[in-house]
Amino acid sequence: MSVTAGNSNLVPIGDIPALVIPALGETLIMVGITMTIVVLVGIPLGALIHNLARGGLFENRAAHTTLSWIVSIGRSLPFLILMASIIPFTRLITGTNIGIAAAVVPMSIAGIAFFTRIVENSLRSVPPSFVRVAKASGGSPLQIIATAQLSEAIPSLIGGLTINIIAMIEYSAIAGTIGAGGIGYVAVTYGYQRFDNTVMVATIVILVITVALVQLTGDALVRMTTPHSATAARSRRRLAAAIS
Amino acid sequence: MISLERLTKVYGHGDRAVTVLQDLDFSVDAGEIFAVVGPSGAGKSTLAQCVNLLERPTSGSVVVNGENLSQLSEAQLRVARRTIGTVFQSDGLFSRRTAAQNVALPLQYLGVTPAETKRRVAELLDRVGLSPRASYYPHQLSGGQRQRVGIARALALRPSVLLSDEATSGLDPESTASITALLKELRDDLGLSILFITHEMETVLQVADSVARLDRGHIVESGRLVDLLRDPSSELGLALKPVGNARESGAGENSWVIQYTSTSVPTNWVTALSEALAVPVSLLAASIETINGATVGNATIGLPHTDEAETIEAAARLGLTARRLSAGRVNAGKALENSEQAA
Ligand SMILES: Nc1ncnc2c1ncn2[C@@H]1O[C@H](COP(=O)(O)OP(=O)(O)O)[C@@H](O)[C@H]1O
Ligand SMILES: [Mg+2]
């Protein structure tokens, strides 16, 4: 038993992995569930708003303005305030206001607002001539959205998704401060409240590595899905070799 | 077969209404290539979009094989569009799809089975001579090859009408020639009615059976290409085949513009004219070619002072129209062509 440590609350170095790794797992679960919801809602919502705009497939000014406003409100609230303000709603849905389930609700709302804007932006950068081509080729509105809009925007959507995932890792840390678990919870309870610098450093290292991995994976996927990028052909071949 | 009946398109309402197309009337028979030519802003793309029904005509109708397409609902339109294949300007291929996947697009929309799609795509790519490039992405193809893919895609649903809006614009002359040759071949083999829209007079000469000139939303002149080229009073004929920059005529000579107006101009007409008038003929500029099997051409010649009526008469016997140019008007044809391009 060591008596040299000035603070008996400090976690021994050997125990840090046992503390941090399950926390990382919780963070990944929170972000994973959130991002699934975000993509499932954000893509149709972004595509809908894009096509309600002027020149879109279902041009409708009133609907466009309304939906745009709702998304803007979601985008403009700082996450901490959003999270606190919707606690009654969160409790209604999940029956609790702490834990992973409770964190997923505000994270999904913030994430959907974020991603919807990204989808809109990505779709706006697809040349509108593709929609004319698709129409002239006999496509239905849904087929046109899928093939002439979303499919052409895939690299840009993946780039946006990468930024979105990183933002959600950050939000999960904020949610951690109110007891949602995960890396953020460990950083606050051990690193901040108990002045355990070793744990603090460990959480920082883990977050930096996680974010870097997400970014690298995202960048690689963007290259792979862009036929006119120099490395795309190579990465596709490598992937094909890896799967087979 | 496609025909337009008093097709009119107005953009905007009230004070801000702009009539982009007014009372267009023409038809393109099966097996015919009909070119519409006109300067930028004339309304050519608007015409294209009214024909494939991406835009609804304000009034008048578009009739394909006897069916009036302008009255249909949005869902019926999707079906009707299958009878019209559209070749777009160079930006028409989806960048993330290979040549084969681009050609497959209309079949995929229609719900054709993968096996049938594969067979049909292979056949279409072969048809346009691109089988070896099936798995290339658009950025790996040349401009001419991309347009071939566009043509194959336009043909996927076996349309009876092919619509092309500036399909050769921006291509080098060699690619343009190969695309126009392909279109003629398809017209012959499949009996397509082809509506070929362009701002390039040169290309019209290569491809068209008939041509109409669109200017500020009106068709100002139209007819069979060969007839227009043989008609000395046709502005469109002159614009299509401008009189080349001629040498100055020598001292004591007048410049004359000669145009082929008959089908039977003798090949040695210069000698024949010289003999008939008993004077030497100086050749100052000439352009003679065979278009759609007929010889057309024009020339600028210098003649010593001859009797005007007698000269015109002698030329007419050879199947030519002769017009004397007053001094300083030698390059009148060229000047007209230039003002054309500036418009
Ligand atoms: N959607 C539109 N709304 C209003 N005016 C338009 C629209 N599309 C085209 N126009 C106008 O119609 C005219 C013809 O355009 P366009 O058909 O593109 O000509 P072209 O293809 O011959 O260059 C132009 O003056 C253009 O400004
Ligand atoms: Mg145009």
Coordinates of C-alpha atoms and ligand atoms in Angstrom, one line a residue:
Chain A
M1 CA 0.0 0.0 0.0
S2 CA 1.4 3.3 -1.1
V3 CA 1.5 6.2 1.2
T4 CA 3.6 8.4 -1.0
A5 CA 0.5 9.6 -3.0
G6 CA -0.7 12.9 -1.5
N7 CA -4.3 12.1 -2.6
S8 CA -5.6 8.7 -1.8
N9 CA -8.4 9.2 -4.2
L10 CA -6.1 9.0 -7.2
V11 CA -6.6 6.1 -9.5
P12 CA -3.5 3.9 -9.8
I13 CA -2.0 4.0 -13.3
G14 CA -2.6 0.3 -13.7
D15 CA -6.4 0.8 -13.1
I16 CA -6.8 3.5 -15.6
P17 CA -7.5 1.3 -18.6
A18 CA -10.2 -0.5 -16.7
L19 CA -11.8 2.9 -16.0
V20 CA -11.3 4.6 -19.3
I21 CA -11.9 1.8 -21.8
P22 CA -15.5 1.0 -20.7
A23 CA -16.1 4.8 -20.7
L24 CA -14.9 5.0 -24.3
G25 CA -17.3 2.1 -25.1
E26 CA -20.2 4.1 -23.6
T27 CA -19.2 7.2 -25.6
L28 CA -19.1 5.2 -28.8
I29 CA -22.5 3.7 -28.0
M30 CA -24.0 7.1 -27.4
V31 CA -22.5 8.6 -30.5
G32 CA -23.3 5.5 -32.5
I33 CA -27.0 5.4 -31.6
T34 CA -27.2 9.2 -32.0
M35 CA -25.6 9.2 -35.4
T36 CA -27.9 6.4 -36.6
I37 CA -30.9 8.5 -35.7
V38 CA -29.3 11.6 -37.1
V39 CA -28.6 10.0 -40.5
L40 CA -32.1 8.3 -40.7
V41 CA -33.8 11.6 -40.0
G42 CA -31.3 14.2 -41.4
I43 CA -31.0 12.8 -44.9
P44 CA -34.7 12.8 -45.7
L45 CA -35.2 16.1 -43.9
G46 CA -32.3 17.8 -45.7
A47 CA -33.4 16.4 -49.0
L48 CA -37.0 17.6 -48.4
I49 CA -35.9 21.1 -47.4
H50 CA -33.7 21.3 -50.4
N51 CA -36.5 20.3 -52.8
L52 CA -39.0 22.6 -51.1
A53 CA -36.8 25.5 -52.0
R54 CA -37.2 27.5 -55.2
G55 CA -36.4 25.4 -58.2
G56 CA -36.7 22.2 -56.2
L57 CA -38.8 19.2 -57.1
F58 CA -41.6 20.1 -54.7
E59 CA -41.2 23.9 -54.6
N60 CA -43.3 25.2 -51.7
R61 CA -42.3 28.5 -50.1
A62 CA -44.4 28.3 -46.9
A63 CA -43.2 24.7 -46.0
H64 CA -39.6 25.6 -46.8
T65 CA -39.6 28.6 -44.6
T66 CA -41.2 26.8 -41.7
L67 CA -38.9 23.8 -41.8
S68 CA -35.9 26.0 -42.3
W69 CA -36.8 28.0 -39.2
I70 CA -37.2 25.0 -37.1
V71 CA -33.8 23.7 -38.1
S72 CA -32.2 27.1 -37.6
I73 CA -33.5 27.2 -34.0
G74 CA -32.0 23.7 -33.4
R75 CA -28.7 24.9 -34.8
S76 CA -28.5 28.2 -32.9
L77 CA -29.0 26.8 -29.3
P78 CA -25.8 26.0 -27.5
F79 CA -25.9 22.3 -26.7
L80 CA -25.9 22.7 -22.9
I81 CA -28.9 24.9 -23.0
L82 CA -30.7 22.7 -25.5
M83 CA -30.0 19.7 -23.3
A84 CA -31.3 21.4 -20.1
S85 CA -34.3 22.9 -21.8
I86 CA -35.7 19.7 -23.2
I87 CA -35.3 17.6 -20.0
P88 CA -39.1 17.2 -19.6
F89 CA -39.3 15.9 -23.2
T90 CA -36.4 13.6 -22.6
R91 CA -38.0 12.2 -19.5
L92 CA -41.2 11.7 -21.4
I93 CA -39.5 9.6 -24.1
T94 CA -36.9 7.7 -22.1
G95 CA -38.4 7.8 -18.6
T96 CA -35.2 9.1 -17.1
N97 CA -33.0 12.2 -17.3
I98 CA -29.6 10.5 -16.7
G99 CA -27.7 7.9 -18.5
I100 CA -27.0 7.0 -22.1
A101 CA -30.7 6.9 -23.1
A102 CA -31.3 10.3 -21.8
A103 CA -28.2 11.8 -23.5
V104 CA -29.2 10.3 -26.9
V105 CA -32.4 12.5 -27.1
P106 CA -30.8 16.0 -26.9
M107 CA -27.8 14.8 -28.9
S108 CA -30.0 13.5 -31.7
I109 CA -32.0 16.7 -31.8
A110 CA -28.8 18.8 -32.0
G111 CA -27.3 16.3 -34.5
I112 CA -30.3 16.3 -36.8
A113 CA -30.3 20.1 -37.0
F114 CA -26.6 20.0 -37.7
F115 CA -26.7 17.3 -40.3
T116 CA -29.8 18.6 -42.1
R117 CA -27.9 21.8 -42.9
I118 CA -25.0 19.7 -44.1
V119 CA -27.3 17.6 -46.4
E120 CA -28.9 20.8 -47.8
N121 CA -25.5 22.3 -48.5
S122 CA -24.1 19.1 -50.1
L123 CA -27.2 18.9 -52.3
R124 CA -26.9 22.5 -53.3
S125 CA -23.4 21.8 -54.7
V126 CA -24.7 19.1 -57.1
P127 CA -25.2 20.6 -60.6
P128 CA -29.0 21.1 -61.2
S129 CA -28.5 19.8 -64.7
F130 CA -28.4 16.3 -63.2
V131 CA -32.0 16.7 -62.1
R132 CA -33.0 17.6 -65.7
V133 CA -31.1 14.5 -67.0
A134 CA -32.9 12.3 -64.5
K135 CA -36.3 13.8 -65.3
A136 CA -35.7 13.4 -69.0
S137 CA -34.7 9.8 -68.3
G138 CA -38.1 9.1 -66.8
G139 CA -37.2 9.2 -63.1
S140 CA -39.8 9.6 -60.4
P141 CA -39.2 12.3 -57.7
L142 CA -37.8 9.7 -55.2
Q143 CA -35.6 8.1 -57.9
I144 CA -34.4 11.6 -58.9
I145 CA -33.5 12.5 -55.3
A146 CA -31.7 9.2 -54.8
T147 CA -29.7 9.1 -58.0
A148 CA -29.3 12.6 -59.2
Q149 CA -29.0 14.4 -55.9
L150 CA -28.0 12.2 -52.9
S151 CA -25.8 9.8 -54.9
E152 CA -23.9 12.6 -56.6
A153 CA -23.4 14.2 -53.2
I154 CA -22.1 11.2 -51.4
P155 CA -18.5 12.3 -51.0
S156 CA -19.6 15.7 -49.7
L157 CA -22.1 14.0 -47.4
I158 CA -19.4 11.7 -45.9
G159 CA -17.2 14.7 -45.3
G160 CA -20.1 16.4 -43.5
L161 CA -20.9 13.2 -41.6
T162 CA -17.3 13.1 -40.3
I163 CA -17.5 16.6 -38.9
N164 CA -20.9 15.7 -37.5
I165 CA -19.5 12.6 -35.7
I166 CA -16.7 14.6 -34.2
A167 CA -19.2 17.2 -33.0
M168 CA -21.3 14.4 -31.4
I169 CA -18.2 13.1 -29.6
E170 CA -17.9 16.6 -28.1
Y171 CA -21.6 16.8 -27.3
S172 CA -21.4 13.4 -25.6
A173 CA -18.7 14.8 -23.3
I174 CA -21.0 17.7 -22.4
A175 CA -23.8 15.2 -21.8
G176 CA -21.3 13.2 -19.6
T177 CA -21.2 16.1 -17.2
I178 CA -24.8 15.6 -16.3
G179 CA -24.3 11.9 -15.6
A180 CA -24.6 10.4 -19.0
G181 CA -21.5 8.3 -18.6
G182 CA -18.8 7.9 -21.1
I183 CA -15.4 9.6 -21.4
G184 CA -16.8 13.0 -20.5
Y185 CA -18.2 11.7 -17.3
V186 CA -14.8 10.2 -16.3
A187 CA -13.0 13.4 -17.2
V188 CA -15.3 15.5 -15.1
T189 CA -15.6 13.2 -12.0
Y190 CA -12.0 12.1 -11.8
G191 CA -10.0 14.7 -13.7
Y192 CA -11.9 17.8 -12.7
Q193 CA -13.6 17.1 -9.4
R194 CA -10.8 15.0 -7.9
F195 CA -7.8 16.7 -9.5
D196 CA -6.6 13.4 -10.9
N197 CA -4.3 14.6 -13.7
T198 CA -3.4 11.2 -14.9
V199 CA -7.0 10.3 -15.6
M200 CA -7.4 13.7 -17.2
V201 CA -4.5 13.2 -19.5
A202 CA -5.7 9.6 -20.3
T203 CA -9.1 10.9 -21.4
I204 CA -7.5 13.6 -23.5
V205 CA -5.3 11.1 -25.2
I206 CA -8.2 8.8 -25.9
L207 CA -10.4 11.6 -27.3
V208 CA -7.6 12.9 -29.5
I209 CA -7.0 9.4 -30.9
T210 CA -10.7 8.7 -31.4
V211 CA -11.2 12.0 -33.2
A212 CA -8.2 11.5 -35.4
L213 CA -9.3 8.0 -36.3
V214 CA -12.8 9.3 -37.3
Q215 CA -11.2 12.0 -39.4
L216 CA -8.8 9.7 -41.1
T217 CA -11.5 7.2 -41.9
G218 CA -13.8 9.9 -43.1
D219 CA -11.2 11.4 -45.4
A220 CA -10.3 8.0 -46.8
L221 CA -14.0 7.3 -47.5
V222 CA -14.4 10.7 -49.3
R223 CA -11.5 9.8 -51.5
M224 CA -12.8 6.4 -52.2
T225 CA -16.2 7.6 -53.2
T226 CA -14.9 10.4 -55.5
P227 CA -14.1 8.7 -58.8
H228 CA -12.2 11.8 -60.0
S229 CA -9.9 11.9 -57.0
A230 CA -6.4 10.5 -57.8
T231 CA -6.4 7.8 -55.1
A232 CA -10.0 6.7 -55.6
A233 CA -9.2 3.9 -58.1
R234 CA -6.4 2.6 -55.9
S235 CA -8.5 2.6 -52.7
R236 CA -11.4 0.9 -54.5
R237 CA -9.1 -1.8 -55.7
R238 CA -7.6 -2.3 -52.3
L239 CA -11.1 -2.5 -50.7
A240 CA -12.2 -5.0 -53.3
A241 CA -9.1 -7.1 -52.6
A242 CA -9.8 -6.8 -48.8
I243 CA -13.4 -8.0 -49.0
S244 CA -12.8 -10.8 -51.4
Chain B
M1 CA -42.4 11.8 -85.9
I2 CA -42.8 14.9 -83.9
S3 CA -44.6 18.1 -84.6
L4 CA -45.0 21.4 -82.8
E5 CA -48.2 23.3 -83.3
R6 CA -48.2 27.0 -82.4
L7 CA -45.9 26.3 -79.5
T8 CA -45.6 29.4 -77.3
K9 CA -43.7 29.8 -74.1
V10 CA -44.0 32.8 -71.8
Y11 CA -42.0 33.1 -68.6
G12 CA -43.3 35.3 -65.8
H13 CA -46.6 37.0 -65.4
G14 CA -48.2 40.4 -66.0
D15 CA -45.8 43.2 -66.6
R16 CA -42.8 41.0 -66.3
A17 CA -44.0 38.4 -68.8
V18 CA -41.4 37.5 -71.4
T19 CA -42.4 35.6 -74.5
V20 CA -39.4 33.3 -75.2
L21 CA -41.0 31.3 -77.9
Q22 CA -43.8 32.4 -80.2
D23 CA -46.1 30.3 -82.3
L24 CA -43.5 27.7 -83.4
D25 CA -44.8 25.4 -86.1
F26 CA -42.7 22.6 -87.6
S27 CA -42.5 18.9 -87.8
V28 CA -39.7 16.4 -88.0
D29 CA -40.5 13.2 -89.9
A30 CA -39.3 9.8 -89.0
G31 CA -35.8 9.4 -90.4
E32 CA -35.2 13.1 -90.6
I33 CA -32.7 15.3 -88.9
F34 CA -34.1 18.7 -88.3
A35 CA -31.7 21.4 -87.1
V36 CA -32.7 24.5 -85.2
V37 CA -30.0 27.1 -85.2
G38 CA -29.9 30.5 -83.7
P39 CA -27.8 32.8 -81.6
S40 CA -27.4 32.6 -77.8
G41 CA -30.6 33.7 -76.1
A42 CA -32.8 32.9 -79.1
G43 CA -34.8 30.4 -77.0
K44 CA -33.2 27.2 -78.2
S45 CA -32.8 25.6 -74.8
T46 CA -36.3 26.6 -73.9
L47 CA -37.5 24.9 -77.0
A48 CA -35.6 21.8 -76.0
Q49 CA -37.2 21.8 -72.6
C50 CA -40.7 22.3 -74.0
V51 CA -40.1 19.4 -76.4
N52 CA -39.0 16.9 -73.7
L53 CA -41.7 18.5 -71.5
L54 CA -39.4 19.6 -68.7
E55 CA -41.2 22.9 -69.2
R56 CA -44.8 23.1 -70.0
P57 CA -45.7 25.1 -73.1
T58 CA -47.8 28.2 -72.3
S59 CA -49.9 27.4 -75.3
G60 CA -49.8 25.2 -78.4
S61 CA -48.8 21.6 -78.4
V62 CA -46.1 19.0 -78.8
V63 CA -47.3 16.0 -80.7
V64 CA -45.3 12.8 -80.8
N65 CA -46.5 9.9 -83.0
G66 CA -50.0 11.4 -83.0
E67 CA -50.2 11.8 -79.2
N68 CA -50.5 15.3 -77.8
L69 CA -48.0 15.5 -74.9
S70 CA -48.8 18.9 -73.6
Q71 CA -52.1 18.0 -71.9
L72 CA -50.7 15.2 -69.7
S73 CA -50.5 14.9 -65.9
E74 CA -47.1 14.7 -64.3
A75 CA -47.2 10.9 -63.9
Q76 CA -48.4 10.5 -67.5
L77 CA -45.6 12.8 -68.6
R78 CA -43.0 10.4 -67.1
V79 CA -44.3 7.7 -69.3
A80 CA -44.6 9.9 -72.4
R81 CA -41.0 11.1 -72.0
R82 CA -39.8 7.6 -72.8
T83 CA -40.7 8.2 -76.4
I84 CA -38.2 11.1 -76.4
G85 CA -34.5 10.6 -75.8
T86 CA -32.5 13.6 -74.8
V87 CA -28.8 14.2 -75.4
F88 CA -27.6 17.0 -73.2
Q89 CA -24.7 19.3 -73.4
S90 CA -21.4 18.0 -72.1
D91 CA -22.4 18.2 -68.4
G92 CA -25.0 15.4 -68.6
L93 CA -23.2 12.4 -67.2
F94 CA -23.4 11.5 -63.6
S95 CA -19.9 11.8 -62.2
R96 CA -20.1 8.8 -59.8
R97 CA -21.4 6.4 -62.3
T98 CA -19.4 4.5 -65.0
A99 CA -20.3 4.7 -68.6
A100 CA -22.4 1.5 -68.3
Q101 CA -24.1 2.7 -65.2
N102 CA -25.0 6.0 -66.8
V103 CA -26.5 4.2 -69.8
A104 CA -28.4 1.9 -67.4
L105 CA -30.1 4.9 -65.6
P106 CA -33.3 5.1 -67.6
L107 CA -33.7 1.3 -67.5
Q108 CA -33.1 1.3 -63.7
Y109 CA -35.8 4.0 -63.4
L110 CA -38.2 1.9 -65.4
G111 CA -37.5 -1.2 -63.2
V112 CA -36.0 -3.4 -65.9
T113 CA -34.4 -6.5 -64.4
P114 CA -30.6 -6.4 -63.9
A115 CA -30.0 -9.2 -66.4
E116 CA -32.0 -7.5 -69.1
T117 CA -30.4 -4.1 -68.2
K118 CA -27.0 -5.6 -68.6
R119 CA -27.8 -7.0 -72.0
R120 CA -29.3 -3.8 -73.2
V121 CA -26.5 -1.6 -71.9
A122 CA -23.9 -3.8 -73.6
E123 CA -25.9 -3.5 -76.9
L124 CA -26.2 0.3 -76.6
L125 CA -22.5 0.8 -75.8
D126 CA -21.6 -1.4 -78.7
R127 CA -23.9 0.6 -80.9
V128 CA -22.0 3.9 -80.1
G129 CA -18.6 2.1 -80.3
L130 CA -17.8 2.3 -76.6
S131 CA -17.9 -1.3 -75.4
P132 CA -14.2 -1.2 -74.3
R133 CA -14.9 1.9 -72.1
A134 CA -18.0 0.4 -70.3
S135 CA -16.4 0.7 -66.8
Y136 CA -14.8 4.1 -67.3
Y137 CA -16.0 7.1 -65.3
P138 CA -16.9 10.2 -67.1
H139 CA -13.7 12.0 -66.2
Q140 CA -11.7 9.2 -67.8
L141 CA -13.5 9.8 -71.2
S142 CA -12.9 12.4 -73.8
G143 CA -15.6 14.9 -74.6
G144 CA -16.6 13.0 -77.7
Q145 CA -16.8 9.7 -75.8
R146 CA -18.9 11.3 -73.1
Q147 CA -21.4 12.5 -75.7
R148 CA -21.5 8.9 -77.1
V149 CA -22.4 7.7 -73.7
G150 CA -25.1 10.4 -73.5
I151 CA -26.5 9.2 -76.9
A152 CA -26.5 5.6 -75.7
R153 CA -28.4 6.6 -72.6
A154 CA -30.9 8.7 -74.6
L155 CA -31.6 5.6 -76.7
A156 CA -32.0 3.2 -73.8
L157 CA -35.8 3.2 -73.8
R158 CA -36.0 2.9 -77.6
P159 CA -37.4 6.4 -78.2
S160 CA -38.8 7.4 -81.6
V161 CA -37.5 11.0 -81.2
L162 CA -34.0 12.1 -80.3
L163 CA -33.6 15.6 -79.0
S164 CA -30.1 17.1 -78.8
D165 CA -29.4 20.5 -77.2
E166 CA -25.9 21.7 -78.1
A167 CA -24.7 18.1 -77.9
T168 CA -21.6 19.0 -80.0
S169 CA -20.9 22.5 -78.6
G170 CA -17.5 22.6 -77.0
L171 CA -16.2 19.6 -78.9
D172 CA -13.2 19.7 -81.2
P173 CA -14.0 19.5 -84.9
E174 CA -13.0 15.8 -85.1
S175 CA -15.3 14.7 -82.3
T176 CA -18.1 16.9 -83.6
A177 CA -17.8 15.1 -87.0
S178 CA -17.8 11.7 -85.3
I179 CA -20.9 12.6 -83.3
T180 CA -22.8 13.9 -86.3
A181 CA -21.8 10.8 -88.3
L182 CA -23.2 8.6 -85.5
L183 CA -26.4 10.6 -85.4
K184 CA -26.9 10.1 -89.1
E185 CA -26.2 6.4 -88.8
L186 CA -28.8 6.1 -86.0
R187 CA -31.3 8.1 -88.0
D188 CA -30.9 5.6 -90.8
D189 CA -30.8 2.5 -88.8
L190 CA -33.5 3.3 -86.2
G191 CA -35.7 5.7 -88.3
L192 CA -35.4 8.3 -85.6
S193 CA -36.7 11.8 -85.8
I194 CA -33.8 13.9 -84.6
L195 CA -34.3 17.5 -83.4
F196 CA -30.8 18.9 -83.4
I197 CA -30.4 22.2 -81.6
T198 CA -27.2 24.2 -82.0
H199 CA -25.7 27.6 -82.4
E200 CA -23.0 26.3 -84.8
M201 CA -23.7 26.8 -88.5
E202 CA -20.9 24.5 -89.4
T203 CA -22.4 21.6 -87.6
V204 CA -25.8 22.1 -89.3
L205 CA -24.1 21.7 -92.6
Q206 CA -22.7 18.3 -91.5
V207 CA -25.9 16.9 -90.0
A208 CA -29.1 18.4 -91.1
D209 CA -31.7 17.4 -93.6
S210 CA -33.8 20.4 -92.8
V211 CA -33.0 23.5 -90.8
A212 CA -34.9 26.3 -89.1
R213 CA -33.5 29.5 -87.8
L214 CA -34.7 30.7 -84.5
D215 CA -34.3 34.3 -83.6
R216 CA -35.8 36.0 -80.5
G217 CA -38.3 33.2 -80.2
H218 CA -39.5 33.2 -83.8
I219 CA -38.7 30.9 -86.6
V220 CA -37.5 33.4 -89.2
E221 CA -36.6 31.0 -92.0
S222 CA -36.8 27.3 -92.5
G223 CA -36.5 24.7 -95.3
R224 CA -34.6 21.8 -96.6
L225 CA -30.9 22.4 -96.2
V226 CA -30.0 21.9 -99.8
D227 CA -32.8 24.1 -101.0
L228 CA -31.7 26.9 -98.7
L229 CA -28.1 26.6 -99.9
R230 CA -29.3 26.9 -103.5
D231 CA -31.5 29.8 -102.9
P232 CA -29.6 33.0 -103.6
S233 CA -32.1 35.1 -101.7
S234 CA -31.9 32.9 -98.5
E235 CA -30.2 34.7 -95.7
L236 CA -30.0 31.4 -93.8
G237 CA -28.5 29.8 -96.8
L238 CA -25.8 32.5 -97.0
A239 CA -25.2 32.3 -93.2
L240 CA -24.8 28.5 -93.4
K241 CA -22.3 28.8 -96.3
P242 CA -20.9 32.2 -96.3
V243 CA -18.9 33.5 -99.3
G244 CA -15.3 33.2 -98.3
N245 CA -12.9 36.1 -98.0
A246 CA -12.1 36.8 -101.6
R247 CA -8.9 38.2 -103.2
E248 CA -9.3 41.7 -104.6
S249 CA -10.2 41.6 -108.3
G250 CA -7.6 42.9 -110.7
A251 CA -7.5 46.3 -112.2
G252 CA -10.2 46.6 -114.9
E253 CA -12.2 43.7 -113.4
N254 CA -15.5 43.5 -111.6
S255 CA -16.1 41.1 -108.8
W256 CA -19.1 38.7 -109.1
V257 CA -20.6 36.3 -106.6
I258 CA -21.6 33.0 -108.1
Q259 CA -23.9 30.6 -106.5
Y260 CA -24.9 27.0 -107.4
T261 CA -28.7 27.0 -107.9
S262 CA -29.3 24.0 -110.0
T263 CA -28.5 20.3 -109.5
S264 CA -26.6 20.1 -112.8
V265 CA -23.8 22.6 -112.7
P266 CA -21.0 21.3 -114.9
T267 CA -17.7 20.7 -113.1
N268 CA -15.9 22.9 -115.7
W269 CA -18.2 25.8 -115.4
V270 CA -15.3 28.3 -115.1
T271 CA -14.0 27.4 -118.5
A272 CA -17.6 27.2 -119.9
L273 CA -18.4 30.7 -118.6
S274 CA -15.1 32.1 -120.0
E275 CA -15.9 30.6 -123.4
A276 CA -19.5 31.8 -123.4
L277 CA -18.5 35.4 -122.5
A278 CA -15.2 35.2 -124.5
V279 CA -13.3 36.8 -121.6
P280 CA -10.8 35.3 -119.0
V281 CA -12.3 34.4 -115.6
S282 CA -10.2 35.0 -112.5
L283 CA -11.1 32.8 -109.5
L284 CA -11.0 34.8 -106.3
A285 CA -12.7 32.5 -103.8
A286 CA -14.6 29.3 -104.1
S287 CA -16.2 26.7 -101.9
I288 CA -17.9 23.7 -103.4
E289 CA -19.0 20.5 -101.6
T290 CA -21.5 17.7 -101.6
I291 CA -24.2 18.0 -98.9
N292 CA -26.8 15.2 -98.6
G293 CA -25.8 14.0 -102.0
A294 CA -26.2 17.3 -103.7
T295 CA -23.5 19.7 -104.9
V296 CA -23.7 23.1 -103.4
G297 CA -21.3 25.9 -103.5
N298 CA -20.4 29.5 -104.2
A299 CA -17.5 31.4 -105.6
T300 CA -16.3 34.9 -106.2
I301 CA -14.8 35.6 -109.6
G302 CA -13.3 38.5 -111.4
L303 CA -14.5 39.4 -114.9
P304 CA -13.4 42.2 -117.2
H305 CA -16.2 44.7 -117.9
T306 CA -18.9 42.6 -119.4
D307 CA -22.5 43.3 -120.1
E308 CA -24.3 42.6 -116.9
A309 CA -27.5 41.1 -118.3
E310 CA -25.5 38.9 -120.7
T311 CA -23.3 37.6 -117.8
I312 CA -26.2 36.7 -115.6
E313 CA -27.8 35.0 -118.6
A314 CA -24.6 33.0 -119.4
A315 CA -24.3 31.9 -115.7
A316 CA -28.0 30.9 -115.6
R317 CA -27.5 28.5 -118.5
L318 CA -24.8 26.8 -116.4
G319 CA -27.1 26.5 -113.4
L320 CA -25.5 29.4 -111.5
T321 CA -26.8 32.7 -110.2
A322 CA -24.4 35.6 -110.7
R323 CA -24.5 38.8 -108.8
R324 CA -22.2 41.7 -109.4
L325 CA -20.6 43.3 -106.4
S326 CA -20.1 47.0 -106.4
A327 CA -16.5 48.1 -105.5
G328 CA -15.8 47.6 -101.8
R329 CA -18.6 45.0 -101.4
V330 CA -16.3 42.1 -102.1
N331 CA -16.5 40.8 -98.6
A332 CA -20.2 41.6 -98.1
G333 CA -21.0 37.9 -97.3
K334 CA -18.3 37.8 -94.7
A335 CA -19.5 41.0 -93.1
L336 CA -23.0 39.5 -92.9
E337 CA -21.6 36.4 -91.2
N338 CA -19.7 38.5 -88.7
S339 CA -22.7 40.5 -87.7
E340 CA -24.4 37.2 -87.3
Q341 CA -21.9 36.1 -84.7
A342 CA -22.0 39.4 -82.9
A343 CA -25.7 39.0 -82.4
Ligands
LIG1 N1 -36.8 30.0 -66.4 C1 -36.7 31.2 -67.1 N2 -37.3 32.3 -66.6 C2 -37.3 33.4 -67.3 N3 -36.6 33.6 -68.4 C3 -36.0 32.6 -69.0 C4 -36.0 31.3 -68.3 N4 -35.2 30.4 -69.0 C5 -34.8 31.2 -70.1 N5 -35.2 32.4 -70.1 C6 -35.0 33.5 -71.1 O1 -35.3 33.0 -72.3 C7 -34.4 33.4 -73.3 C8 -33.9 32.2 -74.1 O2 -33.1 31.4 -73.3 P1 -32.6 30.0 -73.8 O3 -33.7 29.2 -74.3 O4 -31.7 29.5 -72.8 O5 -31.7 30.5 -75.1 P2 -30.6 29.7 -75.9 O6 -30.6 28.3 -75.5 O7 -31.0 29.9 -77.3 O8 -29.3 30.4 -75.7 C9 -33.3 34.2 -72.6 O9 -33.5 35.5 -72.8 C10 -33.5 33.8 -71.2 O10 -33.1 34.8 -70.3
MG2 MG -29.0 27.0 -74.9

